[in-house]
Amino acid sequence: MARHPEVYASPEWRKVRQFVIQRANGLCEQCLKEGRTEAGKEVDHIIELTDTNKHDWNIAYNPDNLQFLCSMCHNIKHGRCSGLHRFMNPV
């Protein structure tokens, strides 16, 4: 489970998560902005959830602070990959 189980295991999170997925029609919102169509996988906090702000409803549960991303866009946002994969052909 993620770092903040008190948020991610709550009924309120499950409800807002479903809302965000439906709002995005199941598609990655970042990919759509860039002209690609990819299925989303992760509901992401635009302003990152931290120990300091996790009790702030506007950060933790406000749909305006949430976006639906594919795994690659989520990893790029959090610095887990460079994004160069989009320019390379599979071997």
Coordinates of C-alpha atoms in Angstrom, one line a residue, residues 9-91:
A9 CA -7.7 3.0 2.6
S10 CA -10.6 5.5 3.4
P11 CA -14.1 5.3 1.9
E12 CA -13.7 8.9 0.9
W13 CA -10.6 8.1 -1.2
R14 CA -12.3 5.2 -2.9
K15 CA -15.2 7.4 -3.8
V16 CA -13.1 10.3 -5.2
R17 CA -10.8 7.9 -6.9
Q18 CA -13.7 6.4 -8.9
F19 CA -14.9 9.9 -9.7
V20 CA -11.5 11.0 -11.1
I21 CA -11.3 7.8 -13.2
Q22 CA -14.8 8.4 -14.6
R23 CA -14.1 12.1 -15.2
A24 CA -11.1 11.1 -17.3
N25 CA -13.0 8.4 -19.2
G26 CA -10.3 5.9 -18.0
L27 CA -7.6 7.7 -20.1
C28 CA -4.4 9.3 -19.0
E29 CA -4.9 13.0 -18.7
Q30 CA -1.3 13.9 -19.4
C31 CA -1.1 11.8 -22.5
L32 CA -4.3 13.4 -23.8
K33 CA -2.7 16.9 -23.4
E34 CA 0.2 15.6 -25.5
G35 CA -2.0 14.2 -28.2
R36 CA -1.7 10.5 -27.2
T37 CA -4.3 8.1 -26.1
E38 CA -3.3 5.8 -23.2
A39 CA -5.3 4.0 -20.5
G40 CA -4.8 5.6 -17.1
K41 CA -3.7 3.6 -14.1
E42 CA -2.9 5.9 -11.2
V43 CA -4.9 8.6 -9.5
D44 CA -2.3 11.2 -8.7
H45 CA -2.2 14.2 -6.4
I46 CA -1.2 17.2 -8.4
I47 CA 0.1 18.8 -5.2
E48 CA 1.9 15.9 -3.6
L49 CA 0.4 14.3 -0.5
T50 CA 2.8 14.7 2.5
D51 CA 2.7 14.0 6.2
T52 CA 2.2 17.7 6.7
N53 CA -0.8 18.2 4.3
K54 CA -2.5 14.7 4.3
H55 CA -5.2 16.0 6.7
D56 CA -6.1 18.9 4.4
W57 CA -9.2 17.9 2.4
N58 CA -8.3 20.2 -0.4
I59 CA -5.0 18.3 -0.9
A60 CA -6.1 14.8 -0.1
Y61 CA -9.6 14.5 -1.5
N62 CA -10.4 17.5 -3.7
P63 CA -10.9 16.2 -7.3
D64 CA -9.4 19.5 -8.5
N65 CA -6.1 18.3 -7.0
L66 CA -6.3 14.8 -8.6
Q67 CA -5.5 13.6 -12.1
F68 CA -5.6 10.2 -13.8
L69 CA -2.2 9.1 -15.2
C70 CA -0.8 6.1 -17.0
S71 CA 2.1 4.4 -15.2
M72 CA 4.7 6.1 -17.5
C73 CA 3.4 9.6 -16.9
H74 CA 3.1 9.0 -13.2
N75 CA 6.7 7.7 -13.1
I76 CA 8.0 10.7 -15.1
K77 CA 6.2 13.1 -12.8
H78 CA 7.9 11.5 -9.8
G79 CA 11.3 11.3 -11.4
R80 CA 11.4 7.6 -11.8
C81 CA 12.2 7.6 -15.5
S82 CA 13.5 10.1 -18.0
G83 CA 10.7 9.9 -20.6
L84 CA 13.2 9.2 -23.3
H85 CA 11.4 5.9 -24.0
R86 CA 8.9 7.9 -26.1
F87 CA 11.6 8.6 -28.6
M88 CA 13.1 5.1 -28.9
N89 CA 11.8 2.2 -31.0
P90 CA 11.6 -1.2 -29.3
V91 CA 14.5 -3.5 -30.2

